[in-house]
Structure formats: structure tokens, C-alpha cells
Tab-separated table of C-alpha atoms in Angstrom:
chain	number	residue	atom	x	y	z
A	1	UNK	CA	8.994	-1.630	-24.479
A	2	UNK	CA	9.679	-5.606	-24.910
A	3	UNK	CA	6.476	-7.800	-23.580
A	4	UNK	CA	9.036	-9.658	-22.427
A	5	UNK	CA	10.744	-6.741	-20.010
A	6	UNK	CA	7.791	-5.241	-19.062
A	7	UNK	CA	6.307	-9.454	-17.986
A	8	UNK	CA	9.731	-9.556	-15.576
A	9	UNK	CA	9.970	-5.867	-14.699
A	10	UNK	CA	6.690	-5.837	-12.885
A	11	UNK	CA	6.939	-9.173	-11.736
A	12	UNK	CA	9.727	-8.563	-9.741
A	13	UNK	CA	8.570	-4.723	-9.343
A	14	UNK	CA	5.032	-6.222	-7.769
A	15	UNK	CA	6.748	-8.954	-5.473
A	16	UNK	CA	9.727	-6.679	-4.252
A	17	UNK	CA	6.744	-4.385	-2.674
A	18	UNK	CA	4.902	-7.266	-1.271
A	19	UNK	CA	8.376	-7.644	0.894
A	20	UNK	CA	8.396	-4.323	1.485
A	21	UNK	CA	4.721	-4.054	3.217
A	22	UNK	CA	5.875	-7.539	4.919
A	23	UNK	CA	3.333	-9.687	3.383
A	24	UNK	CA	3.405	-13.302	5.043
A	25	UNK	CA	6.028	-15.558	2.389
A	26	UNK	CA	3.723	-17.541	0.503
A	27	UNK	CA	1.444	-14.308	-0.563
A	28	UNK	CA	4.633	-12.855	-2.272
A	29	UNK	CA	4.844	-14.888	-5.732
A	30	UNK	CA	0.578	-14.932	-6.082
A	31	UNK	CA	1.324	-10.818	-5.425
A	32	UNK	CA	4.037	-10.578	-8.061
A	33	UNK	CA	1.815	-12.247	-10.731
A	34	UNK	CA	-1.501	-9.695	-10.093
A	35	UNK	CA	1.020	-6.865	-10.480
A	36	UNK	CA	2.079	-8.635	-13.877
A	37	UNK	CA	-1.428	-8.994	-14.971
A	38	UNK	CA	-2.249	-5.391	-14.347
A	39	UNK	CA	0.871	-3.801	-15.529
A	40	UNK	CA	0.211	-5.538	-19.088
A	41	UNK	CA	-3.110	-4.573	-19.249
A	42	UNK	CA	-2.096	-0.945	-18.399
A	43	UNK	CA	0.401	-1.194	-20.820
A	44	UNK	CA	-1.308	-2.772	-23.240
A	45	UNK	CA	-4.089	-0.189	-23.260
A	46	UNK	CA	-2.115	2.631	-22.542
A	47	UNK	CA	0.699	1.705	-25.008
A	48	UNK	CA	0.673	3.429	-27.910
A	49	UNK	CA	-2.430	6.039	-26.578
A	50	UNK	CA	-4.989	4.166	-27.787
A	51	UNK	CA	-6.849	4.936	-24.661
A	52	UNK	CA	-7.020	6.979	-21.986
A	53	UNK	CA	-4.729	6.512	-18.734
A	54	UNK	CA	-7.600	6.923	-16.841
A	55	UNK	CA	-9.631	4.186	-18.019
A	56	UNK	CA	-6.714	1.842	-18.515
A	57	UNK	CA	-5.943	2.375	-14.684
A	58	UNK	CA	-9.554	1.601	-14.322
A	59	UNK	CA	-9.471	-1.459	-15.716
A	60	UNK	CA	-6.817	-3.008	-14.849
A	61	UNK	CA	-7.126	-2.672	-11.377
A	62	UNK	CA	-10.433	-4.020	-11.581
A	63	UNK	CA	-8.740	-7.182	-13.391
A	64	UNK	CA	-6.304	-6.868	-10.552
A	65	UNK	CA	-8.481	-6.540	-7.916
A	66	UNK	CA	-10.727	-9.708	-9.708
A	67	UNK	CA	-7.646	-12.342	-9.070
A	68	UNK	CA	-6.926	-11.044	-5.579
A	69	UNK	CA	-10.329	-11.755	-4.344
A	70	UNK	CA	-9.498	-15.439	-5.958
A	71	UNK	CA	-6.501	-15.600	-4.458
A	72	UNK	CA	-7.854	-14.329	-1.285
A	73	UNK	CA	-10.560	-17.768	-1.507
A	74	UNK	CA	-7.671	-19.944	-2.186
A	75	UNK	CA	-5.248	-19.096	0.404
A	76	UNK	CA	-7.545	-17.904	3.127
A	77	UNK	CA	-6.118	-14.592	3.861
A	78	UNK	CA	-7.648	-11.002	3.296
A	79	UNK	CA	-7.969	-9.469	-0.092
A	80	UNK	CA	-5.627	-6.442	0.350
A	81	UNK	CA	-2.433	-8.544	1.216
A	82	UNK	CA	-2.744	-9.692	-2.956
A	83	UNK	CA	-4.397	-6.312	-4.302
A	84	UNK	CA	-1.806	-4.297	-2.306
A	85	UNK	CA	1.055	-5.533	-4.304
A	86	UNK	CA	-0.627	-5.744	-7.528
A	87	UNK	CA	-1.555	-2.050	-7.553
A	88	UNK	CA	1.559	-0.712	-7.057
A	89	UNK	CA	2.792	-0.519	-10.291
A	90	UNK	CA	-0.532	1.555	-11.487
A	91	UNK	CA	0.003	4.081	-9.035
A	92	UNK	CA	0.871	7.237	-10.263
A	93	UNK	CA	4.054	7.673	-8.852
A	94	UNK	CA	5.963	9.531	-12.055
A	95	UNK	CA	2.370	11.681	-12.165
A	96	UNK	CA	3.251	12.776	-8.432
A	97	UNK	CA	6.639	13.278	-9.096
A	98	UNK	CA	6.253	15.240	-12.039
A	99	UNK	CA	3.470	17.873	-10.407
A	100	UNK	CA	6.011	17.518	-7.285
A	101	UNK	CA	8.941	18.922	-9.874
A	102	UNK	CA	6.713	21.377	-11.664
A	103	UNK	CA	5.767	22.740	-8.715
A	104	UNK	CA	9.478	23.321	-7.772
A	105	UNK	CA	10.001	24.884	-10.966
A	106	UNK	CA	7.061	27.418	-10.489
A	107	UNK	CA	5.024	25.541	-13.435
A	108	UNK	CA	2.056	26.204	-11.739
A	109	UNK	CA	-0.470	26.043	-14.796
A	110	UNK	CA	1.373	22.516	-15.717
A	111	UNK	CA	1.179	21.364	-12.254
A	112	UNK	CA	-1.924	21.672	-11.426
A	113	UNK	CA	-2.735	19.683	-14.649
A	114	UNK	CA	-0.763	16.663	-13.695
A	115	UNK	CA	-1.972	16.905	-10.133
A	116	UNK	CA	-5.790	16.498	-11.438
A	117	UNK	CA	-4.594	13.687	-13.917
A	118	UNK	CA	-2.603	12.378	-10.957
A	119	UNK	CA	-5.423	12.677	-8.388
A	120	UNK	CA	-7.889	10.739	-11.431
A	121	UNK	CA	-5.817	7.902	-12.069
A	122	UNK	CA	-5.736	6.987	-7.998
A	123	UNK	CA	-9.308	7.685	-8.118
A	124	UNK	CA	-9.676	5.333	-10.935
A	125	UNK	CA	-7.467	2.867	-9.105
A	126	UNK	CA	-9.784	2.801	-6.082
A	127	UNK	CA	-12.794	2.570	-8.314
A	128	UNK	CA	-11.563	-0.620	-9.906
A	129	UNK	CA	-10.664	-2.178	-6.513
A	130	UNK	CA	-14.823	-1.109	-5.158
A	131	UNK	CA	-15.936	-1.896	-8.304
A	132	UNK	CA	-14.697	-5.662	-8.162
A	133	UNK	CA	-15.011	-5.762	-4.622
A	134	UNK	CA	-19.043	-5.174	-4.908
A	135	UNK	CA	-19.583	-7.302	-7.693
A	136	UNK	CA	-17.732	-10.411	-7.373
A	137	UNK	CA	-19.083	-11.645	-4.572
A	138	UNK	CA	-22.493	-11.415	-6.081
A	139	UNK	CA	-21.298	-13.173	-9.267
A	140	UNK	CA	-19.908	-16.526	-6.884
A	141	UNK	CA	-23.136	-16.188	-4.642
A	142	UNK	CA	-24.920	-16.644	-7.531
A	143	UNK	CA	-23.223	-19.183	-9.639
A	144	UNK	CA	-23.484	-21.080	-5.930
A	145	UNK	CA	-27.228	-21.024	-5.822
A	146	UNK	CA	-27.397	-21.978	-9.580
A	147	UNK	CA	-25.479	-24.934	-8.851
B	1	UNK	CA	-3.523	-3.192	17.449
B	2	UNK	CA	-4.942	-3.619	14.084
B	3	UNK	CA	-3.554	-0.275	12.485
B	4	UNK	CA	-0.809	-1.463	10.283
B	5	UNK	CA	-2.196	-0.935	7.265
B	6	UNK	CA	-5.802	-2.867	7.554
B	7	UNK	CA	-8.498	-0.943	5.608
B	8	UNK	CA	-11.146	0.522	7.983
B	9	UNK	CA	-13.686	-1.854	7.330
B	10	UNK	CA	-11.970	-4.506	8.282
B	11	UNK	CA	-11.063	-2.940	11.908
B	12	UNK	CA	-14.536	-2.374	12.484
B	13	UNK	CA	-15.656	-5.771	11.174
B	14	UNK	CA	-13.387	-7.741	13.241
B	15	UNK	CA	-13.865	-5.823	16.753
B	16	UNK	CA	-18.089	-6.263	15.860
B	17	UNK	CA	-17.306	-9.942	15.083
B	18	UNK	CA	-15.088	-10.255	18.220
B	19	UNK	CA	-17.751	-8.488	20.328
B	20	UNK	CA	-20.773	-10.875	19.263
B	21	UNK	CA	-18.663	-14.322	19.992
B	22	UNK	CA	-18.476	-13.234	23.332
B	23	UNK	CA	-21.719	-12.815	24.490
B	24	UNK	CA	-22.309	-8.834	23.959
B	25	UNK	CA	-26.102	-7.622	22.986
B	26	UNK	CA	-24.731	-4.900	20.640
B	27	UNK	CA	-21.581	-2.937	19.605
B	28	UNK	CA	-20.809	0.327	18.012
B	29	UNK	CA	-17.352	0.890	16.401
B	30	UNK	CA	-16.372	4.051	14.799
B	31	UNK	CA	-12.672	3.672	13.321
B	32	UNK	CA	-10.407	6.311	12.064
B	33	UNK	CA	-6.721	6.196	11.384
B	34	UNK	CA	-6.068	7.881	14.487
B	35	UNK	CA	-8.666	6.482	17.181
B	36	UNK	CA	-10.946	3.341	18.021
B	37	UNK	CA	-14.044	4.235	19.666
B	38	UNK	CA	-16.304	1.460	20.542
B	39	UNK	CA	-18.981	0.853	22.922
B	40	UNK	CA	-20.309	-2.568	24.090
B	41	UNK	CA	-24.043	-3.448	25.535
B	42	UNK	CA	-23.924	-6.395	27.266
B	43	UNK	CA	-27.174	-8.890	28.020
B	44	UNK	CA	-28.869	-7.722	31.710
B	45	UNK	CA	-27.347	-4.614	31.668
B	46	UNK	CA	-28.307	-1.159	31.672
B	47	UNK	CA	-25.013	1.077	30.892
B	48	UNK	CA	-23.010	-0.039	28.164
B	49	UNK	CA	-18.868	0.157	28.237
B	50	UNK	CA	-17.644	2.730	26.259
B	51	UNK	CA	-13.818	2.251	25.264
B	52	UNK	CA	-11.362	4.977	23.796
B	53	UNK	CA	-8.289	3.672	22.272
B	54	UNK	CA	-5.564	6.267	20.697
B	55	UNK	CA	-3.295	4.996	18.100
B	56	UNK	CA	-0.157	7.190	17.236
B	57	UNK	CA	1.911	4.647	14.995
B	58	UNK	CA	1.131	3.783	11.821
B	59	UNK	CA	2.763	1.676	9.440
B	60	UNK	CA	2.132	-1.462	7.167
B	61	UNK	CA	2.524	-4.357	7.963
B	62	UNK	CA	0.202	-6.766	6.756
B	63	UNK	CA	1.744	-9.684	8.065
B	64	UNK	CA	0.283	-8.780	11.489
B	65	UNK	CA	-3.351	-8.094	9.510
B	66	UNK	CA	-3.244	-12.067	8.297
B	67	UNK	CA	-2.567	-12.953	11.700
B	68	UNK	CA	-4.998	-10.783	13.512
B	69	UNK	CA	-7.834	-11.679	10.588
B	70	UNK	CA	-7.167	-15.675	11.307
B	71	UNK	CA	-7.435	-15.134	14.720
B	72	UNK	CA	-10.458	-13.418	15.002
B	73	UNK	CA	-11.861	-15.955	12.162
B	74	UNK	CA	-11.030	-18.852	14.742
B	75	UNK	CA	-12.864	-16.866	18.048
B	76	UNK	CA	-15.691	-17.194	15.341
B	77	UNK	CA	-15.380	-21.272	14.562
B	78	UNK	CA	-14.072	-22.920	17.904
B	79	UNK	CA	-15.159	-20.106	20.666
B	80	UNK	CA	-11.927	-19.356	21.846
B	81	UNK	CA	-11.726	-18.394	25.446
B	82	UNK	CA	-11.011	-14.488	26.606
B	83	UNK	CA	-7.625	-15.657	28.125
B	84	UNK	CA	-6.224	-17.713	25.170
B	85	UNK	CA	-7.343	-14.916	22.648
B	86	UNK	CA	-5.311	-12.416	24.486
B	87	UNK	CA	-2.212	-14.328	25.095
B	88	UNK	CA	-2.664	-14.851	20.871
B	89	UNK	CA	-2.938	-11.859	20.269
B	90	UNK	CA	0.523	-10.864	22.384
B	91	UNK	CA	2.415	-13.539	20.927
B	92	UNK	CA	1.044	-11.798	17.378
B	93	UNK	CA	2.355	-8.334	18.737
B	94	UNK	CA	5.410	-9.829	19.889
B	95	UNK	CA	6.305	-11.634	16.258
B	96	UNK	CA	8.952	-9.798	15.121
B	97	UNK	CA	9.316	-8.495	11.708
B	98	UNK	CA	8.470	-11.232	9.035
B	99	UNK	CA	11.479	-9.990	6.834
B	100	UNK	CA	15.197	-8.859	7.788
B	101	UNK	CA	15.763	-5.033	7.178
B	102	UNK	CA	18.619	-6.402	4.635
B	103	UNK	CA	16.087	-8.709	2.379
B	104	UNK	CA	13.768	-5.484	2.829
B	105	UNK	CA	16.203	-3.480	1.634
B	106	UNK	CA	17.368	-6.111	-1.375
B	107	UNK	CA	13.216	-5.390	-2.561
B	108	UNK	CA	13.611	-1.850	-2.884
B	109	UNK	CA	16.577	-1.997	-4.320
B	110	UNK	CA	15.167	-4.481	-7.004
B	111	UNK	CA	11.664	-2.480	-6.651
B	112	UNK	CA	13.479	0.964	-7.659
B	113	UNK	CA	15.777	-0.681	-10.852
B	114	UNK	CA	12.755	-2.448	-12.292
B	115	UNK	CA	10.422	0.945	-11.997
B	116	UNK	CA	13.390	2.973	-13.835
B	117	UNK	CA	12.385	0.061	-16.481
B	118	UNK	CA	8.555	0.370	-15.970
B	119	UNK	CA	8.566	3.909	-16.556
B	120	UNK	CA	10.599	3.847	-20.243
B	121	UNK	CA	14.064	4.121	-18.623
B	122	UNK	CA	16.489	2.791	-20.990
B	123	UNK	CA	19.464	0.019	-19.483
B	124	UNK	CA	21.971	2.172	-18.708
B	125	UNK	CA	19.466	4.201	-15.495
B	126	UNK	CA	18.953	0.529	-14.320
B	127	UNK	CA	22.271	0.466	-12.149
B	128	UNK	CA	21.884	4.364	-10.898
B	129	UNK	CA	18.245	3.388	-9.765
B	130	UNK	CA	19.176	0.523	-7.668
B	131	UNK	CA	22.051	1.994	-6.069
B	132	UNK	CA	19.789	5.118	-5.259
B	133	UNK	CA	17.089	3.471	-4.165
B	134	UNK	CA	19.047	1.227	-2.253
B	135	UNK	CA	20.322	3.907	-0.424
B	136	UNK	CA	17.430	6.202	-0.176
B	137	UNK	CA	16.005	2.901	1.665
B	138	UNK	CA	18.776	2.274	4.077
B	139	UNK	CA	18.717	5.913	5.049
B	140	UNK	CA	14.920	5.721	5.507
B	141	UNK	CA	15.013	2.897	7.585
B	142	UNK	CA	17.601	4.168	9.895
B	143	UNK	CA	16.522	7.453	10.266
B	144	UNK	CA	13.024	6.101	11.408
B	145	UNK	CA	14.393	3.621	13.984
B	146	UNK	CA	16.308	6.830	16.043
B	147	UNK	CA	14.567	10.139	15.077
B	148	UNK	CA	10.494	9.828	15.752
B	149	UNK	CA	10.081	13.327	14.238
B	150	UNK	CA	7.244	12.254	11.264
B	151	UNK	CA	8.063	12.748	7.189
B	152	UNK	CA	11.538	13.504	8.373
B	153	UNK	CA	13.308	10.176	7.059
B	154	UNK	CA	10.980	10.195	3.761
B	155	UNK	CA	12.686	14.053	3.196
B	156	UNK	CA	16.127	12.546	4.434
B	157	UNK	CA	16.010	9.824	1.958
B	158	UNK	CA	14.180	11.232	-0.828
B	159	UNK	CA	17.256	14.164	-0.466
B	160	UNK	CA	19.984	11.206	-0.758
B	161	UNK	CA	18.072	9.428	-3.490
B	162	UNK	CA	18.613	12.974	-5.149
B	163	UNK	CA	21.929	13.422	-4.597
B	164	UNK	CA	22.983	9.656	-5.574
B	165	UNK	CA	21.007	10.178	-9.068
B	166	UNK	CA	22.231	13.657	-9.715
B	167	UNK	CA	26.063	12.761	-9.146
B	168	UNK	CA	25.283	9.169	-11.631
B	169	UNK	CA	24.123	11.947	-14.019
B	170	UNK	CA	26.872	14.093	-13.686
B	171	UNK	CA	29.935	11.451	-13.313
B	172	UNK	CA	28.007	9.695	-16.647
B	173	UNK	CA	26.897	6.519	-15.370
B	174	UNK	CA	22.929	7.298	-15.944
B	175	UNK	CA	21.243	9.270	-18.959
B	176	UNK	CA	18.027	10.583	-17.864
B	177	UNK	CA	17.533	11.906	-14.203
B	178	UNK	CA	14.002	11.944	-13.626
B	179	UNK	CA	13.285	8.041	-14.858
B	180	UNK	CA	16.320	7.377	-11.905
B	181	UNK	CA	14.652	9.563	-9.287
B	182	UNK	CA	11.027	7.750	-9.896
B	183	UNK	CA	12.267	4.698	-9.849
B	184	UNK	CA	14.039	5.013	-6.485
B	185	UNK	CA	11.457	6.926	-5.027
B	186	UNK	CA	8.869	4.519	-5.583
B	187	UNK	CA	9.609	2.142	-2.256
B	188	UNK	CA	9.143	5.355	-0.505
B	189	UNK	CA	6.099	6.638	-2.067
B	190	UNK	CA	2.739	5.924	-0.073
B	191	UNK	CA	0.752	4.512	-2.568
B	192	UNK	CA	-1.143	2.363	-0.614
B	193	UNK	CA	-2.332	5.391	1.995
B	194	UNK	CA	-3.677	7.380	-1.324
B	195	UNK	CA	-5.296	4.241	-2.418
B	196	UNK	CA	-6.844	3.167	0.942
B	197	UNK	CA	-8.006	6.768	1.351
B	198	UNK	CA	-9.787	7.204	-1.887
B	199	UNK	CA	-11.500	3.675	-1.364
B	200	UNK	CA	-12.272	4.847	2.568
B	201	UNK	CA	-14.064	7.599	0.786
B	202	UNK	CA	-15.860	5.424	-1.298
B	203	UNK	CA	-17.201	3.587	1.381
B	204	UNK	CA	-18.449	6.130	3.471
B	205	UNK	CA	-15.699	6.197	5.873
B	206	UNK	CA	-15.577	10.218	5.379
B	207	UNK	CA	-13.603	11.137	8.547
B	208	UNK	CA	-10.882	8.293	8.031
B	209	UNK	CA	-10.582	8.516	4.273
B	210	UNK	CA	-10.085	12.380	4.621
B	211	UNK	CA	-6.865	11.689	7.212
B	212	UNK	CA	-5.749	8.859	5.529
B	213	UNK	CA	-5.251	11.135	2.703
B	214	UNK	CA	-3.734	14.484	4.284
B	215	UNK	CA	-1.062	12.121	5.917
B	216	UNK	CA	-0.520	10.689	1.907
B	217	UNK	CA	-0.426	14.446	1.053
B	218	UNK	CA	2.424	15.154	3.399
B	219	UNK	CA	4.298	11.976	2.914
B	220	UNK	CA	4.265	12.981	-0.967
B	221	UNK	CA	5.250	16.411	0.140
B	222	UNK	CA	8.438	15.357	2.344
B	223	UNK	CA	9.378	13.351	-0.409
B	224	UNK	CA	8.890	16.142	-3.149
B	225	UNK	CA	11.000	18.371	-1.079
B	226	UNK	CA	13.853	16.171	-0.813
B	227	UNK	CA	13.932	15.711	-4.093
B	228	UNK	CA	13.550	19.430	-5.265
B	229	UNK	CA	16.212	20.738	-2.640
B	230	UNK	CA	18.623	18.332	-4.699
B	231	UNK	CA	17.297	19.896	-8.292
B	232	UNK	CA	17.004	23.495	-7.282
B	233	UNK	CA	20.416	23.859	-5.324
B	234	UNK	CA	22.669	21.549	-7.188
């Protein structure tokens, strides 16, 4: 996949959703870009199987989760209106889907594979976001008593 | 009031905030998706008020969540009176939707072309998506303005967004069925309920994370049943 289609598809991807959970207007474009950011780190670690999906997921909604809570400081709202749309594109939609098919298709031995892998990578999703959530705060309370 | 899509925290954080800027001794909030249940000790007092409050829709909308959040920031910095917060706090109920249904429905029809992308679709399921998830949308919204029955307009929709990709499959117009499907399903898709639950679970919020989730569960399963009546049958 092109850098280039993957920068615009999730742009676009990331904002379209922050109209869809009604964000409030000027949240939308800040939205669009953390989905960007996240979707090329996903992609970039998860690319070519260097790593695991799993601990790309991981990361990059802890990246994603990292410029929401900056976001949230700048424009004075709460965290999730930025982190909601950013995460989208990491969640594992196709992973549901597929277990959902396999399912359908008595697979039961595949789906219940892709169901744990599914079930992992939201887990990993949520650990990012708790993960950031816990620790940034702490970084800017100290840097503020440094200064 | 605040259930459209706030995490739990924040419910309970803002009612305890809300509760000490006017004057009570202590309060006690327990939050689930389904139920407020707080209890107030005022100064001079011996019996506390207990309140009960049921809520039976949920959605997200997290325009209302900025406005509630500011509000409840500004009770905290100028002392709001009880009167003026409550008229507020109608107006913010009263607000109606921040976006048209037809720009809504413009996002998930963008939303569900670029995910057919996302997810190593090639150019020619772009099209297919949109116009599927486009109208697995539509249908979705109408559907949940006249029928109240729950997960019936995600199966409804989910069934069309089916039927739209199978017959671009068959009349040659997309090339792989399941990138189409994904993408157009993804509007629908509760993504933010698994994720809220998972990190309600990580917080301790055991009784809300654990609904939060079965509701995901059976959103995901209306969805997936939709889709497979379309694959099985057809």
C-alpha cells in the first residue's frame, strides 16, 4: 500500500467517524490527523510482519492516545472526543468480521482463533489508551515542577 | 443525561464535582451504563438523599459530553447558581443534533470507501463500498428513528450492506466481497463500546465494563447475522 493512500485513506477514514459520533466541528480535523498518526504506525509496524499485530495496536494507540491528551490541553475539551476518532481505524473490525463469517461457515476451530486475536488487539487498544492516560500526566506534572 | 457515550469515570467525576460546588458534605456515585445511583450528605444533616436515576437510551454523542464537561467545569470557576445550571443544562438537552443526518450519512459513506482501502482493497471495491455503506447507513438511521426494537436496524442494515456488495460482485462492478462488506460495515460497527468496555475494566469499573461489553457483543452479533443471512442464502 502507497504511504501516500494509506496518509489520505485514514485521514479522511478518522475524520468521517468523528462526524459520525457528532464530535463538536473544530475537534474533527485535530481527530482526522491522530487517526493518521496511528494508522501509519500500525501500518508501518505491521506492514510487512515485522511485528506482531498485537503490539503494533499497542503502540500506536498509545502514540494516539499521547496527542489526544495534547490536543485535549489545547482545545479544552475531554480526551475521548480526539482518541475516539483516532482509534477507529485500529479496531479490529475485519478480525470481527472474519470470526463473524467463520462462524457462519461452521469454522469453529478458525473462529475461535480470530476471536482471541480479535478480543487481544481491543485489549491492546485499551491498554495503550490507560497506559498513556496514567503516565502523561505525571510526565507534564513533572516537567512543571522542574521548571 | 450524561450517557451518550462519556466513559464512566467521567460521569462519576462530574456529578462528585457538581455535588461539592454546591455545598454537600459528601457524595457517593456508582455509575453503570444502565443506572446512576448517587447519594448526597449534606452539612447539619442526619439522613443523606439517596437518588436513583434509570437510563434506557444509549448512544454517542459526544457533542453533548463537551458541553456537559464545560459546564460543569464553569459551576467549578464562577459558582454558578442551581437555577442557571439547570436551565444550561436544558438548553444542552434541547441542542439538536450538531450534524444533518445527510452530512452524517456523506461520513460513512466516505468512512466505508476509505476502509475498503485501509484494509488492502484494491480501486475498483472503492465505489461498491461507498454505495453500500451509504446505504447500509441510511437504512440504519431510518430504521432507528421508527422501530425502537434494539440491534434490529444494525441486522437491517448490515443485511442491505450484504445484499448491495453481493449484487456489485455478481453484476462485476467490485472484485473481492469481503474487503466491500468491512468497509461498509465499519460506520456500523461499535468500536468505541468494545473499547470503552475493555478500558472500564481496566479501571475497576467491573459491573459497567462487563455491560458495556455484552451490549458490544450483541451489536457485533446483529451485524454478523445480517451479513451471514446475505452469504449463506444467496
Amino acid at each position: 500500500m502507497h504511504i501516500f493512500e494509506a496518509i489520505w485513506t485514514s485521514f479522511i477514514a478518522s475524520a468521517g467517524f468523528g462526524i459520525l459520533f457528532n464530535v463538536p466541528r473544530k475537534a474533527v480535523i485535530p481527530g482526522g490527523i491522530c487517526g493518521m498518526i496511528g494508522w501509519l504506525i500500525f501500518e508501518g509496524m505491521s506492514g510487512n510482519n515485522q511485528f506482531d499485530l498485537v503490539l503494533a495496536t499497542a503502540l500506536a494507540s498509545f502514540v494516539v492516545a499521547a496527542i489526544s491528551h495534547l490536543y485535549a490541553r489545547i482545545y479544552r475539551m475531554p480526551v475521548i472526543i480526539f482518541s475516539v476518532a483516532g482509534i477507529i481505524p485500529l479496531v479490529p473490525g475485519g478480525g470481527a468480521y472474519d470470526t463473524m463469517r467463520q462462524l457462519v461457515e461452521n469454522d469453529y476451530n478458525e473462529a475461535i482463533q480470530l476471536a482471541s486475536q480479535t478480543f487481544l488487539i481491543s485489549g491492546a487498544i485499551a491498554f495503550g489508551l490507560v497506559l498513556a492516560g496514567t503516565i502523561l500526566p505525571i510526565i507534564l506534572r513533572s516537567t512543571r515542577t522542574v521548571k | 443525561m450524561l450517557q451518550n457515550g462519556a466513559e464512566t469515570y467521567r460521569v462519576e467525576d462530574t456529578i462528585t464535582r457538581l455535588a461539592q460546588n454546591y455545598g454537600m458534605k459528601a457524595a457517593q456515585v456508582f455509575v453503570t451504563p444502565t443506572a446512576i445511583i448517587l447519594s448526597l450528605f449534606e452539612k447539619g444533616r442526619t439522613m443523606d438523599y439517596t437518588k436513583i436515576v434509570r437510563i434506557v437510551d444509549r448512544s454517542t454523542d459526544l457533542h453533548v459530553v463537551v458541553l456537559v464537561n464545560d459546564l460543569s467545569r464553569k459551576v467549578a470557576s464562577e459558582s454558578l447558581s442551581l437555577d442557571t445550571a439547570r436551565k444550561e443544562l436544558k438548553k444542552i438537552e434541547k441542542t439538536p443534533e450538531a450534524y444533518p443526518a445527510w452530512v452524517q450519512t456523506l461520513a460513512a459513506i466516505l468512512v466505508s470507501g476509505c476502509f475498503a482501502l485501509m484494509f488492502q482493497g484494491n480501486w475498483r471495491d472503492f465505489m461498491p463500498a461507498m454505495i453500500a455503506g451509504g446505504a447500509g447507513y441510511v437504512v440504519f438511521l431510518v430504521i432507528k428513528r421508527y422501530i425502537s426494537v434494539r440491534f434490529f436496524s444494525e441486522l437491517l442494515a448490515a443485511f442491505v450492506i450484504g445484499l448491495v456488495a453481493k449484487l456489485a460482485i455478481t453484476s462485476g462492478m467490485g472484485s473481492q466481497l469481503d474487503k466491500i462488506i468491512i468497509g461498509a460495515v465499519m460506520p456500523l460497527v461499535p468500536g468505541v463500546l468494545i473499547t470503552n468496555a475493555v478500558r472500564d475494566l481496566m479501571a475497576g469499573h467491573l459491573v459497567s465494563g462487563i455491560s458495556l461489553g455484552a451490549e458490544a457483543m450483541l451489536t457485533a452479533f446483529a451485524i454478523g447475522t445480517g451479513i451471514a443471512f446475505v452469504i449463506v442464502t444467496l
